[in-house]
Amino acid sequence: MALACAWSIGLRGVDGEVVEIEADIGQGLPGVSLVGLPDAALAESRDRVRAAVVNSGESWPARRITLALSPATLPKQGSGYDMALACSVLAAARVVPAAALRGVVLVGELALDGRVRGVRGVLPALLAARRLGVERAIVPAAAAVEAGLVEGLEVLGAEHLSDVLGWLRGDRGRLLPVRSRARPRGGGPREDLADVVGQGPARRAVEVAAAGGHHLLMTGPPGSGKTMLARRMTGLLPDLDVDGALQVAAVRSLAGALDPQEALPAAPPFVAPHHSVSSAALVGGGSGLARPGAVSLAHHGVLFLDEIYEFGPHVLEMLRTPLEEGEVRLARTDGVVRYPARFQLVMAANPCPCAPPRQTDCSCSSLEKRRYTQRLSGPMLDRVDLRVTLEAVEGLSWAGGPTEGLEPVTEDTAAVRARVLAARAAARERWRDAGWRTNAEVPGPELRRRGRLPRDAMAVLEGQLRTGTMTARGADRALRVAWTLADLRGATGPELPDVVEAVGYKGFVGERDAAGDDEDVA
């Protein structure tokens, strides 16, 4: 009886755990048994691994082989265990020294000819390995770019199984260390806010949203600049730090969307799914392995939902928990999969189904308009801090300056971004002890404890609550916006003008806001 162990990493969302792979070669008819909750792709690895070993010039043991993956309670999914399975079998057969596998995790799929293929999730697997105290990892050479983002861990790139076996036998030159380069970079030139014609109130709302991390709804006729404003939001946001960029890159790695040329992005992500998107594509899920959705791909960035009233009501309601908690929890029969989802939601909508260039040309009845807008429920709308209406564009913008009948060129992204960064720095310093970075993250009770509003400012919020035009959640969100407005003007706290402007951004108050969480989705 011969026994040996190899190690790999099992992922559950972005969380990882070391998986021990035990290989036992015993008496009995030749064959391979795989135990430990393998999925279909992993169960098929028996044939892949055997062919890869033989085609790498090694002999496959003609005996009964049992492969056990533990912990048994962790579902094992995907083909990333192939390399570890092959090495554990060959170590049990005394082809390679079992001692050489200690302290090493192996991640990679094997082709039938022995080549080591890339797999999804190499970056989060290595981040988990580092967190769990692993010192060395062998990964596919094709994943060298994302593997090089992890510091504090020796990572070796392998192109062929024979190279891995040679390294285990002591020929250290067979595998070369992956160079570490964990610095956010890339992004290139960003679209400029000066391209937007007019729309002063909407530009102001975008600036406030960027400064405080607030969610935004823009309503206006086609061609008024809603999409242009949304696409320029990320240009106002601060660049990602190393931790934030690693989180973004890890989610992209799991989704198979990591750009090799910009593996560690500096620019916040901008994700704009089509209105026909399914709930699984939006928040994550799917059959088998739960994949991250658009909300997780927009982590630390902007999720833009254009034509918001065209989205399915059920799909939109799936956003409630991510908006409140900053993460997605996908329930599975074997446990819960977690993905980060702290994003800024920007929505754009036409005012009615016919969407004429001017409202005076609208042919929709009041009932049609109501049915159209009720696709966004009251509780969902209550989670939006800023709502602004755009008017039809009546003039063009010229670089030469204002001319009669034409709009003057407005501030560019650089000027607005400077104010946004200053406001964010003030908020980050204020909430540093609690770990919050933006006003939008702060719970309402903490905002109220930080300092009382002036009496006249408090009266405005209390009046909204008393008349039922604003919910308690809406009042807390207005208070967060008021703090952001104060930060933008460099004040130490909100005053009456800040609260009045913040309440104005809640807009569209009335029956829908008062409906609260009991409102049915139309």
Short mmCIF file of C-alpha atoms in Angstrom, two decimals:
data_model
loop_
_atom_site.label_atom_id
_atom_site.label_comp_id
_atom_site.label_asym_id
_atom_site.label_seq_id
_atom_site.Cartn_x
_atom_site.Cartn_y
_atom_site.Cartn_z
CA MET A 1 0.00 0.00 0.00
CA ALA A 2 1.39 3.43 -1.02
CA LEU A 3 0.00 6.78 0.11
CA ALA A 4 0.94 10.39 -0.76
CA CYS A 5 -0.61 13.86 -0.57
CA ALA A 6 -0.72 16.96 -2.73
CA TRP A 7 -2.52 20.22 -2.13
CA SER A 8 -4.64 22.62 -4.15
CA ILE A 9 -7.10 25.46 -3.46
CA GLY A 10 -10.88 25.11 -3.52
CA LEU A 11 -12.88 28.28 -4.16
CA ARG A 12 -16.31 29.17 -2.90
CA GLY A 13 -17.01 32.56 -4.42
CA VAL A 14 -13.95 34.68 -3.68
CA ASP A 15 -13.23 32.69 -0.52
CA GLY A 16 -10.76 29.84 -0.72
CA GLU A 17 -9.71 26.83 1.31
CA VAL A 18 -6.76 24.47 1.06
CA VAL A 19 -7.83 21.12 -0.38
CA GLU A 20 -5.76 18.07 0.53
CA ILE A 21 -5.62 15.41 -2.19
CA GLU A 22 -4.67 11.97 -0.90
CA ALA A 23 -3.70 9.25 -3.36
CA ASP A 24 -3.75 5.62 -2.27
CA ILE A 25 -2.43 2.86 -4.52
CA GLY A 26 -3.68 -0.49 -3.29
CA GLN A 27 -4.54 -4.04 -4.30
CA GLY A 28 -7.42 -4.70 -6.67
CA LEU A 29 -8.46 -4.37 -10.26
CA PRO A 30 -6.92 -1.35 -12.03
CA GLY A 31 -9.14 1.69 -11.81
CA VAL A 32 -9.53 5.13 -10.27
CA SER A 33 -12.04 6.17 -7.61
CA LEU A 34 -12.56 9.85 -6.82
CA VAL A 35 -14.26 10.82 -3.55
CA GLY A 36 -14.90 14.11 -1.75
CA LEU A 37 -17.88 15.82 -3.47
CA PRO A 38 -16.40 16.20 -6.98
CA ASP A 39 -18.55 17.77 -9.69
CA ALA A 40 -18.87 16.40 -13.23
CA ALA A 41 -15.83 18.28 -14.56
CA LEU A 42 -13.67 16.99 -11.72
CA ALA A 43 -14.99 13.44 -12.08
CA GLU A 44 -13.95 13.53 -15.74
CA SER A 45 -10.41 14.47 -14.72
CA ARG A 46 -9.54 10.79 -14.14
CA ASP A 47 -9.21 10.21 -17.87
CA ARG A 48 -7.49 13.56 -18.51
CA VAL A 49 -4.93 13.03 -15.76
CA ARG A 50 -4.09 9.48 -16.83
CA ALA A 51 -3.56 10.52 -20.47
CA ALA A 52 -1.47 13.53 -19.43
CA VAL A 53 0.78 11.39 -17.22
CA VAL A 54 1.34 8.77 -19.94
CA ASN A 55 1.96 11.41 -22.63
CA SER A 56 4.49 13.10 -20.33
CA GLY A 57 6.65 9.98 -20.47
CA GLU A 58 5.62 8.45 -17.14
CA SER A 59 3.94 5.14 -16.34
CA TRP A 60 0.44 5.07 -14.88
CA PRO A 61 0.16 2.57 -11.99
CA ALA A 62 -1.76 -0.54 -13.10
CA ARG A 63 -3.39 -0.95 -9.70
CA ARG A 64 -6.40 0.27 -7.75
CA ILE A 65 -6.09 4.03 -7.12
CA THR A 66 -8.26 5.94 -4.67
CA LEU A 67 -8.16 9.74 -4.68
CA ALA A 68 -9.74 11.52 -1.72
CA LEU A 69 -10.24 15.29 -1.66
CA SER A 70 -10.77 16.85 1.74
CA PRO A 71 -12.42 18.56 3.48
CA ALA A 72 -15.22 16.36 2.18
CA THR A 73 -17.85 18.98 3.07
CA LEU A 74 -16.44 21.48 0.54
CA PRO A 75 -17.83 20.95 -2.98
CA LYS A 76 -14.98 20.56 -5.48
CA GLN A 77 -15.75 22.18 -8.82
CA GLY A 78 -13.87 22.68 -12.06
CA SER A 79 -10.75 21.23 -13.64
CA GLY A 80 -8.19 23.17 -11.62
CA TYR A 81 -7.30 20.13 -9.50
CA ASP A 82 -5.80 18.13 -12.41
CA MET A 83 -2.17 19.00 -11.73
CA ALA A 84 -2.47 18.19 -8.02
CA LEU A 85 -4.22 14.89 -8.77
CA ALA A 86 -1.44 13.81 -11.16
CA CYS A 87 1.33 14.73 -8.73
CA SER A 88 -0.33 12.93 -5.80
CA VAL A 89 -0.65 9.71 -7.83
CA LEU A 90 2.96 9.87 -9.05
CA ALA A 91 4.19 10.63 -5.52
CA ALA A 92 2.29 7.60 -4.21
CA ALA A 93 3.90 5.53 -6.97
CA ARG A 94 7.34 6.83 -5.88
CA VAL A 95 7.91 8.47 -9.27
CA VAL A 96 8.52 11.83 -7.56
CA PRO A 97 9.45 12.41 -3.91
CA ALA A 98 6.38 13.02 -1.76
CA ALA A 99 8.37 15.39 0.47
CA ALA A 100 8.79 17.84 -2.43
CA LEU A 101 5.03 18.45 -2.45
CA ARG A 102 4.88 19.71 1.13
CA GLY A 103 4.08 23.41 1.40
CA VAL A 104 3.17 23.68 -2.29
CA VAL A 105 -0.30 24.19 -3.78
CA LEU A 106 -0.91 23.23 -7.41
CA VAL A 107 -3.61 24.83 -9.55
CA GLY A 108 -4.13 24.00 -13.22
CA GLU A 109 -5.91 21.86 -15.78
CA LEU A 110 -4.05 19.23 -17.79
CA ALA A 111 -4.43 18.69 -21.52
CA LEU A 112 -4.22 15.13 -22.81
CA ASP A 113 -0.66 15.73 -24.03
CA GLY A 114 0.46 17.01 -20.62
CA ARG A 115 0.26 20.75 -21.26
CA VAL A 116 -0.86 22.81 -18.27
CA ARG A 117 -3.89 24.90 -19.18
CA GLY A 118 -5.17 28.02 -17.51
CA VAL A 119 -8.31 27.99 -15.39
CA ARG A 120 -10.61 30.63 -14.00
CA GLY A 121 -9.97 31.95 -10.53
CA VAL A 122 -6.17 31.66 -10.30
CA LEU A 123 -5.89 35.11 -8.68
CA PRO A 124 -8.46 34.54 -5.88
CA ALA A 125 -6.98 31.07 -5.34
CA LEU A 126 -3.51 32.55 -4.78
CA LEU A 127 -4.90 35.31 -2.55
CA ALA A 128 -6.58 32.63 -0.46
CA ALA A 129 -3.37 30.58 -0.38
CA ARG A 130 -1.40 33.56 0.91
CA ARG A 131 -4.04 34.29 3.53
CA LEU A 132 -3.92 30.64 4.68
CA GLY A 133 -0.14 30.72 5.14
CA VAL A 134 0.95 28.85 2.01
CA GLU A 135 4.45 29.84 0.87
CA ARG A 136 4.68 28.43 -2.67
CA ALA A 137 2.31 27.76 -5.57
CA ILE A 138 2.60 26.25 -9.05
CA VAL A 139 0.13 27.61 -11.60
CA PRO A 140 -0.25 27.55 -15.40
CA ALA A 141 2.25 29.76 -17.20
CA ALA A 142 -0.73 31.21 -19.10
CA ALA A 143 -1.92 32.69 -15.80
CA ALA A 144 1.41 34.36 -15.04
CA VAL A 145 0.00 37.88 -15.42
CA GLU A 146 -2.65 37.48 -12.73
CA ALA A 147 -0.40 35.26 -10.61
CA GLY A 148 2.18 38.06 -10.54
CA LEU A 149 -0.31 40.33 -8.77
CA VAL A 150 0.07 38.41 -5.50
CA GLU A 151 2.94 39.52 -3.27
CA GLY A 152 4.30 37.54 -0.33
CA LEU A 153 3.95 34.19 -2.11
CA GLU A 154 6.46 32.39 -4.33
CA VAL A 155 4.63 31.56 -7.56
CA LEU A 156 6.05 29.30 -10.28
CA GLY A 157 4.64 29.08 -13.81
CA ALA A 158 4.35 25.68 -15.54
CA GLU A 159 3.76 24.98 -19.23
CA HIS A 160 3.89 21.17 -19.12
CA LEU A 161 3.42 18.45 -16.54
CA SER A 162 6.92 17.12 -17.29
CA ASP A 163 8.34 20.47 -16.12
CA VAL A 164 6.47 20.17 -12.83
CA LEU A 165 7.73 16.61 -12.32
CA GLY A 166 11.30 17.66 -13.12
CA TRP A 167 11.05 20.48 -10.57
CA LEU A 168 9.76 18.05 -7.94
CA ARG A 169 12.75 15.79 -8.64
CA GLY A 170 15.12 18.65 -7.89
CA ASP A 171 15.68 20.33 -11.26
CA ARG A 172 14.68 23.82 -10.08
CA GLY A 173 15.40 25.36 -13.47
CA ARG A 174 12.37 23.63 -15.01
CA LEU A 175 9.99 26.20 -13.47
CA LEU A 176 10.67 29.93 -13.42
CA PRO A 177 9.34 32.26 -10.71
CA VAL A 178 6.57 34.61 -11.77
CA ARG A 179 7.58 38.26 -11.37
CA SER A 180 5.47 40.24 -8.94
CA ARG A 181 3.99 43.52 -10.17
CA ALA A 182 1.14 44.42 -7.84
CA ARG A 183 0.65 48.03 -8.88
CA PRO A 184 -2.63 49.29 -10.35
CA ARG A 185 -2.11 50.65 -13.81
CA GLY A 186 -3.88 51.25 -17.08
CA GLY A 187 -7.20 52.90 -17.67
CA GLY A 188 -5.98 55.30 -20.37
CA PRO A 189 -7.77 58.54 -21.18
CA ARG A 190 -11.25 58.86 -19.73
CA GLU A 191 -14.28 60.48 -21.31
CA ASP A 192 -14.61 64.15 -20.42
CA LEU A 193 -17.54 65.75 -18.64
CA ALA A 194 -17.11 68.81 -20.86
CA ASP A 195 -18.57 66.77 -23.73
CA VAL A 196 -22.02 66.96 -22.11
CA VAL A 197 -24.13 69.81 -23.48
CA GLY A 198 -25.85 71.89 -20.78
CA GLN A 199 -27.72 69.90 -18.11
CA GLY A 200 -26.38 71.88 -15.15
CA PRO A 201 -28.64 70.25 -12.50
CA ALA A 202 -27.81 66.76 -13.77
CA ARG A 203 -24.08 67.52 -13.83
CA ARG A 204 -24.37 68.73 -10.25
CA ALA A 205 -26.19 65.52 -9.26
CA VAL A 206 -23.45 63.41 -10.88
CA GLU A 207 -20.81 65.36 -8.96
CA VAL A 208 -22.67 64.85 -5.67
CA ALA A 209 -23.15 61.14 -6.41
CA ALA A 210 -19.44 60.68 -7.13
CA ALA A 211 -18.40 62.63 -4.04
CA GLY A 212 -20.57 60.69 -1.61
CA GLY A 213 -20.96 57.28 -3.23
CA HIS A 214 -24.70 57.85 -3.70
CA HIS A 215 -27.06 56.04 -6.07
CA LEU A 216 -28.56 58.13 -8.88
CA LEU A 217 -31.63 58.05 -11.13
CA MET A 218 -31.73 60.30 -14.20
CA THR A 219 -34.99 60.79 -16.08
CA GLY A 220 -35.18 62.62 -19.39
CA PRO A 221 -36.01 62.39 -23.08
CA PRO A 222 -33.79 60.49 -25.53
CA GLY A 223 -30.65 62.36 -26.51
CA SER A 224 -30.58 64.55 -23.40
CA GLY A 225 -27.23 63.16 -22.22
CA LYS A 226 -28.17 60.55 -19.60
CA THR A 227 -25.82 57.87 -20.94
CA MET A 228 -23.01 60.37 -21.53
CA LEU A 229 -23.21 61.54 -17.91
CA ALA A 230 -23.27 57.97 -16.59
CA ARG A 231 -20.21 56.96 -18.62
CA ARG A 232 -18.27 59.94 -17.28
CA MET A 233 -18.99 59.05 -13.65
CA THR A 234 -15.97 56.74 -13.30
CA GLY A 235 -13.70 59.58 -14.44
CA LEU A 236 -14.74 61.52 -11.34
CA LEU A 237 -14.04 58.68 -8.93
CA PRO A 238 -10.64 58.17 -7.26
CA ASP A 239 -8.32 55.54 -8.70
CA LEU A 240 -8.43 52.13 -7.06
CA ASP A 241 -5.86 51.37 -4.38
CA VAL A 242 -4.01 48.03 -4.42
CA ASP A 243 -6.56 46.20 -2.25
CA GLY A 244 -9.51 47.52 -4.24
CA ALA A 245 -7.85 46.70 -7.55
CA LEU A 246 -7.09 43.15 -6.35
CA GLN A 247 -10.73 42.65 -5.37
CA VAL A 248 -11.89 43.85 -8.80
CA ALA A 249 -9.32 41.66 -10.57
CA ALA A 250 -10.27 38.61 -8.46
CA VAL A 251 -13.93 38.88 -9.47
CA ARG A 252 -12.96 39.33 -13.11
CA SER A 253 -10.72 36.27 -12.89
CA LEU A 254 -13.61 34.15 -11.62
CA ALA A 255 -15.83 35.47 -14.41
CA GLY A 256 -13.18 34.83 -17.06
CA ALA A 257 -13.13 38.55 -17.88
CA LEU A 258 -9.64 39.51 -16.70
CA ASP A 259 -7.77 41.61 -19.27
CA PRO A 260 -4.11 40.43 -19.47
CA GLN A 261 -3.03 43.92 -20.53
CA GLU A 262 -4.73 45.57 -17.56
CA ALA A 263 -4.81 42.81 -14.96
CA LEU A 264 -4.68 45.19 -11.99
CA PRO A 265 -6.88 48.10 -13.07
CA ALA A 266 -6.48 51.62 -11.72
CA ALA A 267 -9.80 52.89 -13.09
CA PRO A 268 -13.03 51.92 -11.30
CA PRO A 269 -15.08 49.46 -13.39
CA PHE A 270 -18.09 50.55 -15.43
CA VAL A 271 -20.63 47.79 -16.12
CA ALA A 272 -23.76 48.34 -18.22
CA PRO A 273 -25.87 45.18 -18.70
CA HIS A 274 -28.67 45.13 -21.29
CA HIS A 275 -32.23 45.49 -20.02
CA SER A 276 -32.95 41.89 -21.06
CA VAL A 277 -30.43 40.60 -18.50
CA SER A 278 -31.52 37.67 -16.32
CA SER A 279 -31.39 37.76 -12.54
CA ALA A 280 -28.51 35.24 -12.56
CA ALA A 281 -26.51 37.41 -14.96
CA LEU A 282 -27.22 40.52 -12.89
CA VAL A 283 -26.54 39.32 -9.33
CA GLY A 284 -24.75 36.03 -10.01
CA GLY A 285 -25.62 32.37 -9.99
CA GLY A 286 -26.31 29.89 -12.75
CA SER A 287 -26.32 26.11 -12.78
CA GLY A 288 -23.43 24.31 -11.17
CA LEU A 289 -20.69 26.73 -10.17
CA ALA A 290 -22.18 30.06 -9.03
CA ARG A 291 -20.57 32.74 -11.21
CA PRO A 292 -20.33 36.42 -10.28
CA GLY A 293 -22.89 38.71 -11.90
CA ALA A 294 -22.83 42.28 -13.14
CA VAL A 295 -23.20 43.71 -9.62
CA SER A 296 -19.97 41.99 -8.56
CA LEU A 297 -18.13 42.94 -11.74
CA ALA A 298 -19.07 46.55 -10.86
CA HIS A 299 -17.54 46.23 -7.37
CA HIS A 300 -15.80 49.52 -6.44
CA GLY A 301 -17.21 51.06 -9.60
CA VAL A 302 -20.43 52.01 -11.38
CA LEU A 303 -23.33 49.77 -12.38
CA PHE A 304 -25.31 51.57 -15.08
CA LEU A 305 -28.84 50.39 -15.86
CA ASP A 306 -30.07 52.22 -18.95
CA GLU A 307 -33.79 52.17 -19.77
CA ILE A 308 -34.46 51.09 -16.19
CA TYR A 309 -38.21 50.67 -16.70
CA GLU A 310 -37.52 48.05 -19.39
CA PHE A 311 -35.86 45.73 -16.86
CA GLY A 312 -37.99 42.98 -15.39
CA PRO A 313 -39.45 43.95 -11.98
CA HIS A 314 -38.20 40.69 -10.44
CA VAL A 315 -34.69 41.38 -11.73
CA LEU A 316 -34.67 44.87 -10.22
CA GLU A 317 -35.86 43.61 -6.84
CA MET A 318 -32.79 41.36 -6.72
CA LEU A 319 -30.70 44.52 -6.27
CA ARG A 320 -32.14 45.37 -2.86
CA THR A 321 -29.77 43.32 -0.72
CA PRO A 322 -26.56 44.21 -2.62
CA LEU A 323 -27.47 47.90 -2.40
CA GLU A 324 -27.88 47.70 1.37
CA GLU A 325 -25.13 45.23 2.31
CA GLY A 326 -22.48 45.58 -0.40
CA GLU A 327 -22.28 41.87 -1.15
CA VAL A 328 -24.21 39.07 -2.86
CA ARG A 329 -25.04 35.84 -1.04
CA LEU A 330 -26.12 33.03 -3.35
CA ALA A 331 -27.81 30.16 -1.52
CA ARG A 332 -26.93 26.69 -2.75
CA THR A 333 -27.98 23.27 -1.51
CA ASP A 334 -24.43 22.77 -0.22
CA GLY A 335 -23.99 26.22 1.35
CA VAL A 336 -23.79 29.92 0.55
CA VAL A 337 -21.50 31.55 -2.03
CA ARG A 338 -20.46 35.16 -1.35
CA TYR A 339 -19.31 37.79 -3.84
CA PRO A 340 -18.46 41.45 -3.13
CA ALA A 341 -20.87 43.98 -4.65
CA ARG A 342 -20.22 47.47 -3.29
CA PHE A 343 -21.03 49.59 -6.32
CA GLN A 344 -22.68 52.86 -7.24
CA LEU A 345 -25.97 52.36 -9.02
CA VAL A 346 -26.72 54.83 -11.81
CA MET A 347 -30.04 54.45 -13.60
CA ALA A 348 -31.44 56.23 -16.64
CA ALA A 349 -35.04 56.29 -17.81
CA ASN A 350 -37.34 57.89 -20.31
CA PRO A 351 -40.29 59.70 -18.72
CA CYS A 352 -42.88 57.61 -20.59
CA PRO A 353 -43.17 54.65 -23.01
CA CYS A 354 -43.37 56.75 -26.20
CA ALA A 355 -40.27 58.79 -25.19
CA PRO A 356 -40.74 61.86 -27.41
CA PRO A 357 -37.95 64.45 -27.72
CA ARG A 358 -40.25 66.94 -25.97
CA GLN A 359 -42.86 66.19 -23.33
CA THR A 360 -45.41 68.33 -25.17
CA ASP A 361 -45.38 65.69 -27.93
CA CYS A 362 -46.19 62.82 -25.54
CA SER A 363 -49.13 60.62 -26.57
CA CYS A 364 -49.22 58.44 -23.44
CA SER A 365 -52.17 58.47 -21.06
CA SER A 366 -51.62 59.04 -17.35
CA LEU A 367 -52.43 55.35 -16.73
CA GLU A 368 -49.79 54.23 -19.23
CA LYS A 369 -47.20 56.48 -17.60
CA ARG A 370 -48.06 55.16 -14.15
CA ARG A 371 -47.81 51.53 -15.23
CA TYR A 372 -44.49 52.27 -16.91
CA THR A 373 -42.86 53.93 -13.89
CA GLN A 374 -44.26 51.42 -11.38
CA ARG A 375 -41.88 48.77 -12.70
CA LEU A 376 -39.43 50.33 -10.26
CA SER A 377 -41.01 49.61 -6.87
CA GLY A 378 -41.31 52.08 -4.02
CA PRO A 379 -38.89 50.21 -1.71
CA MET A 380 -36.34 50.03 -4.53
CA LEU A 381 -36.78 53.71 -5.38
CA ASP A 382 -36.40 54.59 -1.71
CA ARG A 383 -32.83 53.27 -1.84
CA VAL A 384 -31.87 55.87 -4.46
CA ASP A 385 -30.36 59.00 -2.91
CA LEU A 386 -30.45 61.29 -5.93
CA ARG A 387 -33.13 61.73 -8.59
CA VAL A 388 -32.81 64.36 -11.26
CA THR A 389 -34.72 65.32 -14.40
CA LEU A 390 -32.94 66.25 -17.63
CA GLU A 391 -34.47 68.58 -20.18
CA ALA A 392 -34.26 68.31 -23.96
CA VAL A 393 -31.07 69.85 -25.37
CA GLU A 394 -31.82 73.15 -27.11
CA GLY A 395 -28.31 74.26 -28.06
CA LEU A 396 -24.86 72.96 -28.88
CA SER A 397 -21.60 73.54 -27.04
CA TRP A 398 -18.66 75.23 -28.78
CA ALA A 399 -15.08 75.40 -27.63
CA GLY A 400 -14.78 79.00 -28.80
CA GLY A 401 -17.09 80.21 -26.05
CA PRO A 402 -20.77 81.10 -25.79
CA THR A 403 -22.57 82.39 -28.83
CA GLU A 404 -26.16 83.56 -29.08
CA GLY A 405 -28.50 80.56 -28.98
CA LEU A 406 -25.73 78.12 -28.06
CA GLU A 407 -24.65 76.52 -24.78
CA PRO A 408 -21.23 77.50 -23.35
CA VAL A 409 -18.65 74.79 -22.73
CA THR A 410 -18.91 73.61 -19.12
CA GLU A 411 -16.32 72.40 -16.59
CA ASP A 412 -14.18 69.47 -17.62
CA THR A 413 -13.69 66.25 -15.68
CA ALA A 414 -10.41 67.37 -14.09
CA ALA A 415 -11.99 70.41 -12.41
CA VAL A 416 -14.97 68.50 -11.05
CA ARG A 417 -12.82 65.52 -10.02
CA ALA A 418 -10.65 67.77 -7.85
CA ARG A 419 -13.71 68.77 -5.80
CA VAL A 420 -14.90 65.17 -5.63
CA LEU A 421 -11.54 63.92 -4.33
CA ALA A 422 -11.42 66.69 -1.71
CA ALA A 423 -14.93 65.82 -0.51
CA ARG A 424 -14.11 62.11 -0.37
CA ALA A 425 -10.95 62.83 1.61
CA ALA A 426 -12.99 64.82 4.15
CA ALA A 427 -15.53 62.00 4.52
CA ARG A 428 -12.82 59.34 4.79
CA GLU A 429 -11.09 61.28 7.57
CA ARG A 430 -14.38 61.82 9.42
CA TRP A 431 -15.35 58.13 9.41
CA ARG A 432 -11.83 56.68 9.56
CA ASP A 433 -12.24 55.08 13.00
CA ALA A 434 -15.37 53.22 11.86
CA GLY A 435 -13.81 52.06 8.57
CA TRP A 436 -16.25 53.87 6.25
CA ARG A 437 -14.92 55.70 3.21
CA THR A 438 -17.98 57.54 1.90
CA ASN A 439 -21.04 59.16 3.42
CA ALA A 440 -23.29 56.69 1.59
CA GLU A 441 -21.91 53.83 3.72
CA VAL A 442 -22.69 55.43 7.08
CA PRO A 443 -25.77 54.18 8.99
CA GLY A 444 -28.42 56.77 9.79
CA PRO A 445 -28.07 56.56 13.60
CA GLU A 446 -24.34 57.27 13.33
CA LEU A 447 -25.02 60.30 11.13
CA ARG A 448 -27.41 61.66 13.73
CA ARG A 449 -24.97 61.00 16.57
CA ARG A 450 -22.16 62.80 14.77
CA GLY A 451 -23.79 66.15 15.42
CA ARG A 452 -27.24 67.70 15.47
CA LEU A 453 -28.42 69.67 12.49
CA PRO A 454 -29.38 73.32 12.91
CA ARG A 455 -32.98 73.62 14.08
CA ASP A 456 -34.26 75.00 10.76
CA ALA A 457 -32.55 72.19 8.82
CA MET A 458 -33.98 69.53 11.15
CA ALA A 459 -37.45 71.02 10.69
CA VAL A 460 -37.26 70.35 6.95
CA LEU A 461 -36.65 66.62 7.43
CA GLU A 462 -39.24 66.32 10.20
CA GLY A 463 -41.79 68.04 7.98
CA GLN A 464 -41.18 65.51 5.19
CA LEU A 465 -41.63 62.62 7.62
CA ARG A 466 -44.74 64.13 9.19
CA THR A 467 -46.51 64.58 5.85
CA GLY A 468 -45.55 61.09 4.67
CA THR A 469 -43.71 62.33 1.59
CA MET A 470 -40.49 60.67 2.79
CA THR A 471 -39.83 57.43 4.64
CA ALA A 472 -37.42 57.09 7.56
CA ARG A 473 -34.96 55.40 5.21
CA GLY A 474 -35.40 58.27 2.76
CA ALA A 475 -34.69 60.80 5.52
CA ASP A 476 -31.47 59.00 6.42
CA ARG A 477 -30.42 59.03 2.78
CA ALA A 478 -31.21 62.74 2.47
CA LEU A 479 -29.05 63.32 5.54
CA ARG A 480 -26.16 61.43 3.92
CA VAL A 481 -26.49 63.60 0.81
CA ALA A 482 -26.53 66.73 2.99
CA TRP A 483 -23.21 65.67 4.53
CA THR A 484 -21.77 65.20 1.04
CA LEU A 485 -22.95 68.65 -0.01
CA ALA A 486 -21.26 70.09 3.07
CA ASP A 487 -18.04 68.24 2.17
CA LEU A 488 -18.13 69.63 -1.37
CA ARG A 489 -18.16 73.19 -0.05
CA GLY A 490 -15.57 72.45 2.65
CA ALA A 491 -17.93 72.92 5.62
CA THR A 492 -17.74 71.04 8.92
CA GLY A 493 -21.38 69.94 8.78
CA PRO A 494 -24.69 70.29 6.92
CA GLU A 495 -26.73 73.47 7.14
CA LEU A 496 -30.18 74.47 5.90
CA PRO A 497 -29.22 74.92 2.19
CA ASP A 498 -27.57 71.48 2.18
CA VAL A 499 -30.66 69.78 3.61
CA VAL A 500 -33.02 71.62 1.26
CA GLU A 501 -30.94 70.59 -1.76
CA ALA A 502 -30.68 67.01 -0.49
CA VAL A 503 -34.45 66.75 -0.01
CA GLY A 504 -34.95 68.15 -3.50
CA TYR A 505 -32.85 65.33 -4.92
CA LYS A 506 -35.23 62.77 -3.45
CA GLY A 507 -37.79 64.07 -6.03
CA PHE A 508 -40.96 62.38 -7.18
CA VAL A 509 -42.26 62.23 -3.63
CA GLY A 510 -45.84 61.18 -3.10
CA GLU A 511 -47.76 57.95 -3.12
CA ARG A 512 -44.84 55.74 -4.17
CA ASP A 513 -42.42 56.95 -1.50
CA ALA A 514 -45.11 56.72 1.14
CA ALA A 515 -45.93 53.16 0.10
CA GLY A 516 -42.77 51.85 1.77
CA ASP A 517 -41.84 48.21 1.88
CA ASP A 518 -45.44 46.95 1.61
CA GLU A 519 -45.92 48.13 -1.96
CA ASP A 520 -46.60 45.43 -4.53
CA VAL A 521 -44.50 45.33 -7.65
CA ALA A 522 -46.63 46.08 -10.71
#
